[in-house]
PDB file of C-alpha atoms in Angstrom:
ATOM      1  CA  MET N   6       5.294 -14.555  59.514  1.00 60.00           C
ATOM      2  CA  ARG N   7       8.375 -13.668  57.481  1.00 69.00           C
ATOM      3  CA  PHE N   8      11.546 -12.928  59.381  1.00 76.00           C
ATOM      4  CA  GLU N   9      12.966  -9.764  57.807  1.00 73.00           C
ATOM      5  CA  ASN N  10      15.802  -8.430  59.955  1.00 78.00           C
ATOM      6  CA  ILE N  11      13.510  -8.174  62.990  1.00 88.00           C
ATOM      7  CA  ARG N  12      14.465  -5.214  65.131  1.00 93.00           C
ATOM      8  CA  GLY N  13      13.769  -5.126  68.857  1.00 96.00           C
ATOM      9  CA  SER N  14      13.645  -7.624  71.700  1.00 97.00           C
ATOM     10  CA  ILE N  15      13.563 -11.327  70.942  1.00 97.00           C
ATOM     11  CA  VAL N  16      13.016 -13.304  74.143  1.00 98.00           C
ATOM     12  CA  ALA N  17      15.151 -16.410  74.670  1.00 98.00           C
ATOM     13  CA  MET N  18      12.354 -18.427  76.211  1.00 98.00           C
ATOM     14  CA  ILE N  19      12.836 -20.674  79.237  1.00 98.00           C
ATOM     15  CA  THR N  20      11.161 -24.087  79.087  1.00 98.00           C
ATOM     16  CA  PRO N  21       8.827 -24.572  82.099  1.00 98.00           C
ATOM     17  CA  PHE N  22       8.771 -27.985  83.717  1.00 98.00           C
ATOM     18  CA  HIS N  23       6.495 -29.786  86.139  1.00 97.00           C
ATOM     19  CA  GLU N  24       8.044 -30.942  89.425  1.00 96.00           C
ATOM     20  CA  ASP N  25       8.515 -34.353  87.873  1.00 96.00           C
ATOM     21  CA  GLY N  26      10.615 -32.833  85.089  1.00 95.00           C
ATOM     22  CA  SER N  27       8.089 -33.102  82.269  1.00 97.00           C
ATOM     23  CA  VAL N  28       7.394 -30.081  80.064  1.00 98.00           C
ATOM     24  CA  ASN N  29       4.631 -27.874  81.454  1.00 98.00           C
ATOM     25  CA  PHE N  30       2.754 -26.880  78.291  1.00 98.00           C
ATOM     26  CA  GLU N  31       0.056 -24.988  80.162  1.00 98.00           C
ATOM     27  CA  VAL N  32       2.599 -22.625  81.729  1.00 98.00           C
ATOM     28  CA  LEU N  33       4.436 -22.380  78.401  1.00 98.00           C
ATOM     29  CA  GLU N  34       1.275 -21.049  76.813  1.00 98.00           C
ATOM     30  CA  GLU N  35       0.821 -18.526  79.643  1.00 98.00           C
ATOM     31  CA  LEU N  36       4.411 -17.337  79.262  1.00 98.00           C
ATOM     32  CA  LEU N  37       4.060 -16.899  75.514  1.00 98.00           C
ATOM     33  CA  GLU N  38       0.876 -14.874  75.921  1.00 98.00           C
ATOM     34  CA  ARG N  39       2.602 -12.747  78.565  1.00 98.00           C
ATOM     35  CA  GLN N  40       5.448 -12.003  76.146  1.00 98.00           C
ATOM     36  CA  ILE N  41       3.188 -11.026  73.272  1.00 98.00           C
ATOM     37  CA  ALA N  42       1.013  -8.834  75.496  1.00 98.00           C
ATOM     38  CA  ALA N  43       4.175  -7.011  76.669  1.00 97.00           C
ATOM     39  CA  GLY N  44       5.244  -6.139  73.124  1.00 96.00           C
ATOM     40  CA  THR N  45       8.024  -8.665  72.605  1.00 97.00           C
ATOM     41  CA  ASP N  46       9.165  -8.487  69.017  1.00 97.00           C
ATOM     42  CA  GLY N  47      10.051 -12.143  68.525  1.00 97.00           C
ATOM     43  CA  ILE N  48      10.247 -15.516  70.282  1.00 98.00           C
ATOM     44  CA  LEU N  49      13.259 -17.782  70.382  1.00 98.00           C
ATOM     45  CA  THR N  50      12.558 -21.348  71.557  1.00 98.00           C
ATOM     46  CA  LEU N  51      15.104 -24.100  72.166  1.00 97.00           C
ATOM     47  CA  GLY N  52      17.952 -21.687  72.830  1.00 95.00           C
ATOM     48  CA  THR N  53      20.475 -22.130  75.610  1.00 93.00           C
ATOM     49  CA  THR N  54      17.961 -20.604  78.049  1.00 97.00           C
ATOM     50  CA  GLY N  55      15.434 -23.259  77.043  1.00 97.00           C
ATOM     51  CA  GLU N  56      17.572 -26.154  78.382  1.00 96.00           C
ATOM     52  CA  TYR N  57      17.325 -28.026  75.079  1.00 93.00           C
ATOM     53  CA  PRO N  58      20.483 -30.104  75.783  1.00 92.00           C
ATOM     54  CA  THR N  59      18.560 -32.036  78.422  1.00 95.00           C
ATOM     55  CA  MET N  60      15.457 -32.556  76.277  1.00 94.00           C
ATOM     56  CA  SER N  61      14.690 -35.399  73.897  1.00 95.00           C
ATOM     57  CA  HIS N  62      14.143 -34.782  70.172  1.00 93.00           C
ATOM     58  CA  GLU N  63      10.463 -35.568  70.750  1.00 96.00           C
ATOM     59  CA  GLU N  64      10.227 -32.978  73.511  1.00 97.00           C
ATOM     60  CA  ASP N  65      12.018 -30.438  71.340  1.00 97.00           C
ATOM     61  CA  ALA N  66       9.493 -30.944  68.569  1.00 97.00           C
ATOM     62  CA  ALA N  67       6.546 -30.745  70.978  1.00 98.00           C
ATOM     63  CA  VAL N  68       7.799 -27.430  72.426  1.00 98.00           C
ATOM     64  CA  VAL N  69       8.265 -26.011  68.928  1.00 98.00           C
ATOM     65  CA  ALA N  70       4.794 -27.182  67.858  1.00 98.00           C
ATOM     66  CA  LYS N  71       3.166 -25.641  70.952  1.00 98.00           C
ATOM     67  CA  THR N  72       5.070 -22.370  70.536  1.00 98.00           C
ATOM     68  CA  ILE N  73       4.100 -22.005  66.889  1.00 98.00           C
ATOM     69  CA  GLU N  74       0.479 -22.886  67.663  1.00 98.00           C
ATOM     70  CA  VAL N  75       0.148 -20.364  70.499  1.00 98.00           C
ATOM     71  CA  VAL N  76       2.019 -17.528  68.793  1.00 98.00           C
ATOM     72  CA  ASN N  77      -0.065 -18.076  65.653  1.00 96.00           C
ATOM     73  CA  GLY N  78       1.853 -15.648  63.480  1.00 95.00           C
ATOM     74  CA  ARG N  79       1.549 -12.675  65.844  1.00 96.00           C
ATOM     75  CA  VAL N  80       5.368 -12.366  66.095  1.00 97.00           C
ATOM     76  CA  PRO N  81       8.153 -14.322  64.414  1.00 97.00           C
ATOM     77  CA  VAL N  82       9.271 -17.578  65.987  1.00 98.00           C
ATOM     78  CA  MET N  83      12.955 -18.494  65.825  1.00 98.00           C
ATOM     79  CA  VAL N  84      13.977 -22.039  66.731  1.00 98.00           C
ATOM     80  CA  GLY N  85      17.376 -23.230  67.899  1.00 98.00           C
ATOM     81  CA  SER N  86      18.245 -26.130  65.613  1.00 97.00           C
ATOM     82  CA  GLY N  87      21.979 -26.122  66.139  1.00 94.00           C
ATOM     83  CA  SER N  88      24.112 -29.167  66.844  1.00 95.00           C
ATOM     84  CA  ASN N  89      27.794 -30.072  66.870  1.00 94.00           C
ATOM     85  CA  CYS N  90      26.857 -32.678  64.246  1.00 96.00           C
ATOM     86  CA  THR N  91      26.138 -30.923  60.969  1.00 97.00           C
ATOM     87  CA  ALA N  92      23.932 -33.745  59.703  1.00 97.00           C
ATOM     88  CA  THR N  93      21.794 -33.560  62.849  1.00 97.00           C
ATOM     89  CA  GLN N  94      21.612 -29.780  62.532  1.00 97.00           C
ATOM     90  CA  ILE N  95      20.375 -30.075  58.919  1.00 98.00           C
ATOM     91  CA  GLU N  96      17.783 -32.720  59.911  1.00 97.00           C
ATOM     92  CA  LYS N  97      16.387 -30.618  62.767  1.00 97.00           C
ATOM     93  CA  SER N  98      16.484 -27.409  60.704  1.00 98.00           C
ATOM     94  CA  ILE N  99      14.361 -28.977  57.957  1.00 98.00           C
ATOM     95  CA  GLN N 100      11.993 -30.431  60.563  1.00 98.00           C
ATOM     96  CA  TYR N 101      11.419 -27.101  62.323  1.00 98.00           C
ATOM     97  CA  GLN N 102      11.091 -25.263  58.997  1.00 98.00           C
ATOM     98  CA  ASP N 103       8.383 -27.722  57.969  1.00 98.00           C
ATOM     99  CA  MET N 104       6.641 -27.227  61.297  1.00 97.00           C
ATOM    100  CA  GLY N 105       6.343 -23.497  60.611  1.00 97.00           C
ATOM    101  CA  ALA N 106       9.415 -21.856  62.166  1.00 97.00           C
ATOM    102  CA  ASP N 107      10.137 -18.379  60.797  1.00 97.00           C
ATOM    103  CA  ALA N 108      13.921 -18.509  61.366  1.00 97.00           C
ATOM    104  CA  LEU N 109      16.620 -20.813  62.740  1.00 98.00           C
ATOM    105  CA  LEU N 110      19.390 -20.174  65.240  1.00 98.00           C
ATOM    106  CA  LEU N 111      22.560 -22.159  64.439  1.00 98.00           C
ATOM    107  CA  ILE N 112      25.196 -22.493  67.161  1.00 96.00           C
ATOM    108  CA  ALA N 113      28.917 -22.908  66.532  1.00 95.00           C
ATOM    109  CA  PRO N 114      29.907 -26.556  66.731  1.00 95.00           C
ATOM    110  CA  TYR N 115      30.772 -27.223  70.383  1.00 94.00           C
ATOM    111  CA  TYR N 116      33.142 -29.821  71.883  1.00 93.00           C
ATOM    112  CA  ASN N 117      34.505 -31.172  68.603  1.00 93.00           C
ATOM    113  CA  LYS N 118      34.942 -27.538  67.378  1.00 92.00           C
ATOM    114  CA  ALA N 119      36.227 -27.101  63.807  1.00 94.00           C
ATOM    115  CA  ASN N 120      38.862 -25.347  61.731  1.00 96.00           C
ATOM    116  CA  PRO N 121      37.669 -22.268  59.806  1.00 96.00           C
ATOM    117  CA  GLU N 122      36.717 -24.185  56.668  1.00 97.00           C
ATOM    118  CA  GLY N 123      34.782 -26.792  58.649  1.00 97.00           C
ATOM    119  CA  MET N 124      33.078 -24.035  60.584  1.00 96.00           C
ATOM    120  CA  TYR N 125      32.063 -22.373  57.301  1.00 98.00           C
ATOM    121  CA  ARG N 126      30.667 -25.590  55.864  1.00 97.00           C
ATOM    122  CA  HIS N 127      28.783 -26.386  59.076  1.00 97.00           C
ATOM    123  CA  PHE N 128      26.688 -23.272  58.624  1.00 98.00           C
ATOM    124  CA  ALA N 129      26.646 -22.956  54.835  1.00 98.00           C
ATOM    125  CA  GLU N 130      25.535 -26.515  54.164  1.00 97.00           C
ATOM    126  CA  THR N 131      22.661 -26.120  56.663  1.00 98.00           C
ATOM    127  CA  ALA N 132      21.589 -22.818  55.092  1.00 98.00           C
ATOM    128  CA  ASP N 133      21.672 -24.501  51.664  1.00 98.00           C
ATOM    129  CA  LYS N 134      19.103 -27.060  52.768  1.00 98.00           C
ATOM    130  CA  VAL N 135      16.396 -24.674  54.096  1.00 97.00           C
ATOM    131  CA  HIS N 136      14.555 -21.663  52.733  1.00 96.00           C
ATOM    132  CA  ILE N 137      13.934 -19.766  55.978  1.00 96.00           C
ATOM    133  CA  PRO N 138      16.510 -17.314  57.391  1.00 96.00           C
ATOM    134  CA  CYS N 139      19.389 -18.601  59.498  1.00 97.00           C
ATOM    135  CA  ILE N 140      21.030 -16.704  62.361  1.00 97.00           C
ATOM    136  CA  LEU N 141      24.546 -17.623  63.476  1.00 98.00           C
ATOM    137  CA  TYR N 142      25.105 -18.037  67.229  1.00 97.00           C
ATOM    138  CA  ASN N 143      28.527 -17.093  68.603  1.00 96.00           C
ATOM    139  CA  VAL N 144      28.818 -18.040  72.272  1.00 95.00           C
ATOM    140  CA  PRO N 145      32.376 -19.188  72.990  1.00 92.00           C
ATOM    141  CA  GLY N 146      31.735 -19.425  76.727  1.00 91.00           C
ATOM    142  CA  ARG N 147      29.451 -22.343  75.941  1.00 91.00           C
ATOM    143  CA  THR N 148      31.030 -23.858  72.863  1.00 92.00           C
ATOM    144  CA  GLY N 149      34.748 -23.481  73.574  1.00 93.00           C
ATOM    145  CA  CYS N 150      35.243 -21.820  70.209  1.00 91.00           C
ATOM    146  CA  SER N 151      34.393 -18.559  68.466  1.00 95.00           C
ATOM    147  CA  ILE N 152      33.243 -18.166  64.889  1.00 97.00           C
ATOM    148  CA  PRO N 153      36.194 -16.474  63.177  1.00 96.00           C
ATOM    149  CA  VAL N 154      35.456 -13.017  61.810  1.00 97.00           C
ATOM    150  CA  SER N 155      36.637 -14.181  58.397  1.00 97.00           C
ATOM    151  CA  VAL N 156      34.083 -17.009  58.477  1.00 97.00           C
ATOM    152  CA  VAL N 157      31.269 -14.613  59.452  1.00 98.00           C
ATOM    153  CA  GLU N 158      32.300 -12.354  56.572  1.00 97.00           C
ATOM    154  CA  ARG N 159      32.048 -15.295  54.131  1.00 97.00           C
ATOM    155  CA  LEU N 160      28.772 -16.524  55.558  1.00 98.00           C
ATOM    156  CA  ALA N 161      27.229 -13.048  55.372  1.00 96.00           C
ATOM    157  CA  GLN N 162      27.363 -13.434  51.604  1.00 95.00           C
ATOM    158  CA  HIS N 163      25.035 -16.489  51.774  1.00 96.00           C
ATOM    159  CA  PRO N 164      21.529 -15.383  50.778  1.00 94.00           C
ATOM    160  CA  ASN N 165      19.985 -17.410  53.581  1.00 96.00           C
ATOM    161  CA  ILE N 166      22.274 -16.342  56.439  1.00 97.00           C
ATOM    162  CA  VAL N 167      20.911 -13.030  57.640  1.00 96.00           C
ATOM    163  CA  GLY N 168      22.452 -12.269  61.041  1.00 97.00           C
ATOM    164  CA  ILE N 169      24.336 -13.272  64.138  1.00 97.00           C
ATOM    165  CA  LYS N 170      23.529 -13.553  67.826  1.00 97.00           C
ATOM    166  CA  GLU N 171      26.777 -12.232  69.293  1.00 97.00           C
ATOM    167  CA  ALA N 172      27.165 -13.558  72.857  1.00 96.00           C
ATOM    168  CA  SER N 173      30.909 -13.437  73.408  1.00 95.00           C
ATOM    169  CA  GLY N 174      30.730 -10.190  75.318  1.00 93.00           C
ATOM    170  CA  ASP N 175      33.722  -9.005  73.315  1.00 94.00           C
ATOM    171  CA  MET N 176      32.983  -5.594  71.816  1.00 95.00           C
ATOM    172  CA  SER N 177      36.176  -5.691  69.748  1.00 96.00           C
ATOM    173  CA  TYR N 178      34.890  -8.857  68.038  1.00 96.00           C
ATOM    174  CA  ALA N 179      31.472  -7.251  67.543  1.00 96.00           C
ATOM    175  CA  MET N 180      33.076  -4.169  65.980  1.00 96.00           C
ATOM    176  CA  LYS N 181      34.998  -6.332  63.518  1.00 97.00           C
ATOM    177  CA  ILE N 182      31.764  -8.093  62.574  1.00 96.00           C
ATOM    178  CA  ALA N 183      29.977  -4.779  62.099  1.00 96.00           C
ATOM    179  CA  HIS N 184      32.848  -3.586  59.897  1.00 96.00           C
ATOM    180  CA  CYS N 185      32.841  -6.578  57.533  1.00 93.00           C
ATOM    181  CA  VAL N 186      29.095  -7.209  56.992  1.00 94.00           C
ATOM    182  CA  GLY N 187      26.560  -5.261  55.032  1.00 87.00           C
ATOM    183  CA  PRO N 188      23.550  -3.273  56.339  1.00 87.00           C
ATOM    184  CA  ASP N 189      21.161  -6.170  55.689  1.00 90.00           C
ATOM    185  CA  PHE N 190      23.062  -8.480  58.054  1.00 95.00           C
ATOM    186  CA  ALA N 191      21.531  -8.228  61.540  1.00 96.00           C
ATOM    187  CA  ILE N 192      23.650  -8.185  64.687  1.00 97.00           C
ATOM    188  CA  TYR N 193      21.783  -9.151  67.887  1.00 97.00           C
ATOM    189  CA  SER N 194      23.272  -8.795  71.300  1.00 97.00           C
ATOM    190  CA  GLY N 195      23.352 -12.095  73.162  1.00 96.00           C
ATOM    191  CA  ASN N 196      24.270 -10.336  76.414  1.00 97.00           C
ATOM    192  CA  ASP N 197      21.660  -8.100  78.003  1.00 97.00           C
ATOM    193  CA  ASP N 198      24.232  -5.929  79.788  1.00 97.00           C
ATOM    194  CA  ILE N 199      25.765  -4.702  76.477  1.00 96.00           C
ATOM    195  CA  THR N 200      22.614  -4.331  74.422  1.00 97.00           C
ATOM    196  CA  LEU N 201      23.094  -0.570  74.039  1.00 96.00           C
ATOM    197  CA  PRO N 202      26.744  -0.798  72.958  1.00 96.00           C
ATOM    198  CA  LEU N 203      25.741  -3.354  70.300  1.00 97.00           C
ATOM    199  CA  LEU N 204      22.919  -1.101  69.117  1.00 97.00           C
ATOM    200  CA  SER N 205      25.361   1.799  68.863  1.00 96.00           C
ATOM    201  CA  ILE N 206      27.414  -0.039  66.214  1.00 96.00           C
ATOM    202  CA  GLY N 207      24.353  -0.802  64.102  1.00 95.00           C
ATOM    203  CA  GLY N 208      22.839  -3.723  65.981  1.00 96.00           C
ATOM    204  CA  SER N 209      19.244  -4.726  65.379  1.00 96.00           C
ATOM    205  CA  GLY N 210      18.302  -5.677  68.907  1.00 97.00           C
ATOM    206  CA  VAL N 211      18.796  -8.320  71.590  1.00 98.00           C
ATOM    207  CA  ILE N 212      18.054 -11.985  72.011  1.00 98.00           C
ATOM    208  CA  SER N 213      17.373 -11.668  75.685  1.00 98.00           C
ATOM    209  CA  VAL N 214      17.313 -13.630  78.944  1.00 98.00           C
ATOM    210  CA  PHE N 215      16.184 -10.502  80.834  1.00 98.00           C
ATOM    211  CA  ALA N 216      13.056 -10.348  78.691  1.00 98.00           C
ATOM    212  CA  ASN N 217      11.744 -13.471  80.437  1.00 98.00           C
ATOM    213  CA  VAL N 218      11.475 -11.348  83.566  1.00 98.00           C
ATOM    214  CA  MET N 219      10.730  -7.853  82.193  1.00 98.00           C
ATOM    215  CA  PRO N 220       9.587  -8.181  78.552  1.00 98.00           C
ATOM    216  CA  GLU N 221       8.092  -4.710  78.329  1.00 98.00           C
ATOM    217  CA  ALA N 222      11.187  -2.982  79.662  1.00 98.00           C
ATOM    218  CA  CYS N 223      13.453  -4.961  77.342  1.00 98.00           C
ATOM    219  CA  HIS N 224      11.364  -4.068  74.321  1.00 98.00           C
ATOM    220  CA  ARG N 225      11.293  -0.411  75.405  1.00 97.00           C
ATOM    221  CA  ILE N 226      15.055  -0.163  75.828  1.00 98.00           C
ATOM    222  CA  VAL N 227      15.687  -1.378  72.267  1.00 98.00           C
ATOM    223  CA  MET N 228      12.899   0.549  70.584  1.00 97.00           C
ATOM    224  CA  ASP N 229      13.727   3.776  72.409  1.00 98.00           C
ATOM    225  CA  TYR N 230      17.291   3.534  71.181  1.00 98.00           C
ATOM    226  CA  LEU N 231      16.318   2.611  67.596  1.00 97.00           C
ATOM    227  CA  THR N 232      13.840   5.484  67.388  1.00 97.00           C
ATOM    228  CA  GLY N 233      16.369   7.997  68.605  1.00 97.00           C
ATOM    229  CA  ASN N 234      15.460   8.349  72.291  1.00 97.00           C
ATOM    230  CA  HIS N 235      18.947   7.368  73.409  1.00 97.00           C
ATOM    231  CA  GLU N 236      18.732   9.131  76.749  1.00 97.00           C
ATOM    232  CA  ARG N 237      15.634   7.247  77.874  1.00 97.00           C
ATOM    233  CA  ALA N 238      17.047   3.990  76.554  1.00 98.00           C
ATOM    234  CA  LEU N 239      20.190   4.479  78.609  1.00 98.00           C
ATOM    235  CA  GLU N 240      18.225   5.473  81.685  1.00 97.00           C
ATOM    236  CA  THR N 241      16.101   2.308  81.543  1.00 98.00           C
ATOM    237  CA  HIS N 242      19.048   0.100  80.714  1.00 97.00           C
ATOM    238  CA  LEU N 243      21.046   1.392  83.692  1.00 97.00           C
ATOM    239  CA  ARG N 244      18.039   1.151  86.007  1.00 97.00           C
ATOM    240  CA  TYR N 245      17.842  -2.586  85.372  1.00 98.00           C
ATOM    241  CA  LEU N 246      21.493  -3.355  84.801  1.00 98.00           C
ATOM    242  CA  LYS N 247      21.974  -4.962  88.203  1.00 98.00           C
ATOM    243  CA  LEU N 248      19.033  -7.276  87.539  1.00 98.00           C
ATOM    244  CA  MET N 249      20.464  -8.170  84.103  1.00 98.00           C
ATOM    245  CA  ASN N 250      23.759  -9.024  85.719  1.00 98.00           C
ATOM    246  CA  ASP N 251      22.220 -10.903  88.642  1.00 98.00           C
ATOM    247  CA  LEU N 252      20.386 -13.152  86.168  1.00 98.00           C
ATOM    248  CA  PHE N 253      23.908 -14.536  85.576  1.00 97.00           C
ATOM    249  CA  LEU N 254      24.956 -14.985  89.200  1.00 98.00           C
ATOM    250  CA  GLU N 255      25.023 -18.669  88.319  1.00 97.00           C
ATOM    251  CA  VAL N 256      24.931 -20.475  84.974  1.00 96.00           C
ATOM    252  CA  ASN N 257      21.968 -19.537  82.800  1.00 97.00           C
ATOM    253  CA  PRO N 258      19.062 -20.400  83.073  1.00 97.00           C
ATOM    254  CA  ILE N 259      19.279 -21.190  86.786  1.00 98.00           C
ATOM    255  CA  PRO N 260      18.851 -17.568  87.993  1.00 98.00           C
ATOM    256  CA  VAL N 261      16.177 -16.545  85.487  1.00 98.00           C
ATOM    257  CA  LYS N 262      14.015 -19.557  86.346  1.00 98.00           C
ATOM    258  CA  ALA N 263      14.573 -18.865  90.043  1.00 98.00           C
ATOM    259  CA  ALA N 264      13.505 -15.253  89.496  1.00 98.00           C
ATOM    260  CA  MET N 265      10.379 -16.250  87.604  1.00 98.00           C
ATOM    261  CA  ASN N 266       9.423 -18.681  90.331  1.00 98.00           C
ATOM    262  CA  MET N 267       9.945 -15.949  92.949  1.00 98.00           C
ATOM    263  CA  MET N 268       7.596 -13.775  90.874  1.00 98.00           C
ATOM    264  CA  GLY N 269       4.908 -16.466  90.983  1.00 97.00           C
ATOM    265  CA  LEU N 270       5.205 -17.523  87.323  1.00 98.00           C
ATOM    266  CA  ASN N 271       5.553 -21.208  88.327  1.00 97.00           C
ATOM    267  CA  VAL N 272       8.114 -22.256  85.740  1.00 98.00           C
ATOM    268  CA  GLY N 273       9.259 -25.197  87.842  1.00 97.00           C
ATOM    269  CA  PRO N 274      12.699 -26.727  88.324  1.00 97.00           C
ATOM    270  CA  MET N 275      15.677 -27.195  86.069  1.00 96.00           C
ATOM    271  CA  ARG N 276      16.870 -30.546  84.756  1.00 96.00           C
ATOM    272  CA  LEU N 277      20.157 -31.940  85.955  1.00 96.00           C
ATOM    273  CA  PRO N 278      22.966 -31.127  85.675  1.00 96.00           C
ATOM    274  CA  LEU N 279      21.375 -27.752  86.420  1.00 97.00           C
ATOM    275  CA  CYS N 280      19.906 -27.445  89.891  1.00 96.00           C
ATOM    276  CA  GLU N 281      18.579 -24.799  92.284  1.00 95.00           C
ATOM    277  CA  MET N 282      20.600 -21.653  93.163  1.00 97.00           C
ATOM    278  CA  SER N 283      22.705 -21.453  96.290  1.00 97.00           C
ATOM    279  CA  GLU N 284      20.899 -19.800  99.179  1.00 97.00           C
ATOM    280  CA  GLY N 285      23.289 -16.839  99.159  1.00 98.00           C
ATOM    281  CA  ASN N 286      22.811 -16.068  95.500  1.00 98.00           C
ATOM    282  CA  ALA N 287      19.077 -16.594  95.735  1.00 98.00           C
ATOM    283  CA  ALA N 288      18.953 -13.982  98.507  1.00 98.00           C
ATOM    284  CA  ILE N 289      20.883 -11.489  96.349  1.00 98.00           C
ATOM    285  CA  LEU N 290      18.556 -12.134  93.414  1.00 98.00           C
ATOM    286  CA  ARG N 291      15.449 -11.758  95.557  1.00 98.00           C
ATOM    287  CA  ALA N 292      16.688  -8.396  96.863  1.00 98.00           C
ATOM    288  CA  THR N 293      17.373  -7.198  93.324  1.00 98.00           C
ATOM    289  CA  LEU N 294      13.913  -8.243  92.155  1.00 98.00           C
ATOM    290  CA  ARG N 295      12.439  -6.342  95.102  1.00 98.00           C
ATOM    291  CA  GLU N 296      14.436  -3.217  94.159  1.00 97.00           C
ATOM    292  CA  ALA N 297      13.123  -3.550  90.615  1.00 97.00           C
ATOM    293  CA  GLY N 298       9.526  -3.583  91.891  1.00 96.00           C
ATOM    294  CA  LEU N 299       8.910  -7.168  90.815  1.00 97.00           C
ATOM    295  CA  LEU N 300       8.220  -8.606  94.310  1.00 96.00           C
TER     296      LEU N 300
END
């Protein structure tokens, strides 16, 4: 399926594990079918929520292959191929493209960071090597650096860079991006709690953690807003705002996997250095899930 400025809810999929830590492909298939049945507009695999930093390259490829196989063209599949090594990012991007990915998510180079020119080349040289659309990923809370607005403006001119996942939570930054890019450059909220503000400045949707828990509601919030039913979109967004926030009581994806296990979805544990939630936070999350009618 071609990725053409997809509008709506793109779920940032968790990766389910067995108790021994191996990938649970049976549950992965069940989760993908659940998403598609609920109207999810796109699938992101190997994002931050998918715990890819603790997975081997072979596991990454196996998860991508299974995701593409199960989805089977019903919705677009975006794959996180980013790395703080540009050569590795290019290698993985070509690999996932050849496996059938519809789009790629490219994170800002973390730890080693970069100056603006290096940041530009990191993305542009990757986009030069593939023919499927590339989405920038700005998440300074994870990477220790933000993609400068001037760099986004330059990259938006690249024919193969079609959007940004904006996960800084900084609406001033998002406004500057919206001001300097054209109408064909998609802006996706990377923070569920500010999806509506991002949509109000021309955003195309959300790449969502919340959608793992409530895929239908997440899809409905975005599509209601985009089709002009702003009042209902706001009502639904506010109804589930506490749940969206409580999914970040601890570092993502600890709370969302805990929530899914509480709901009986059997997604298993995290891999170290991520571990189970504290008892206090787990109790808060359980109460919020109950209030939302999920338990």
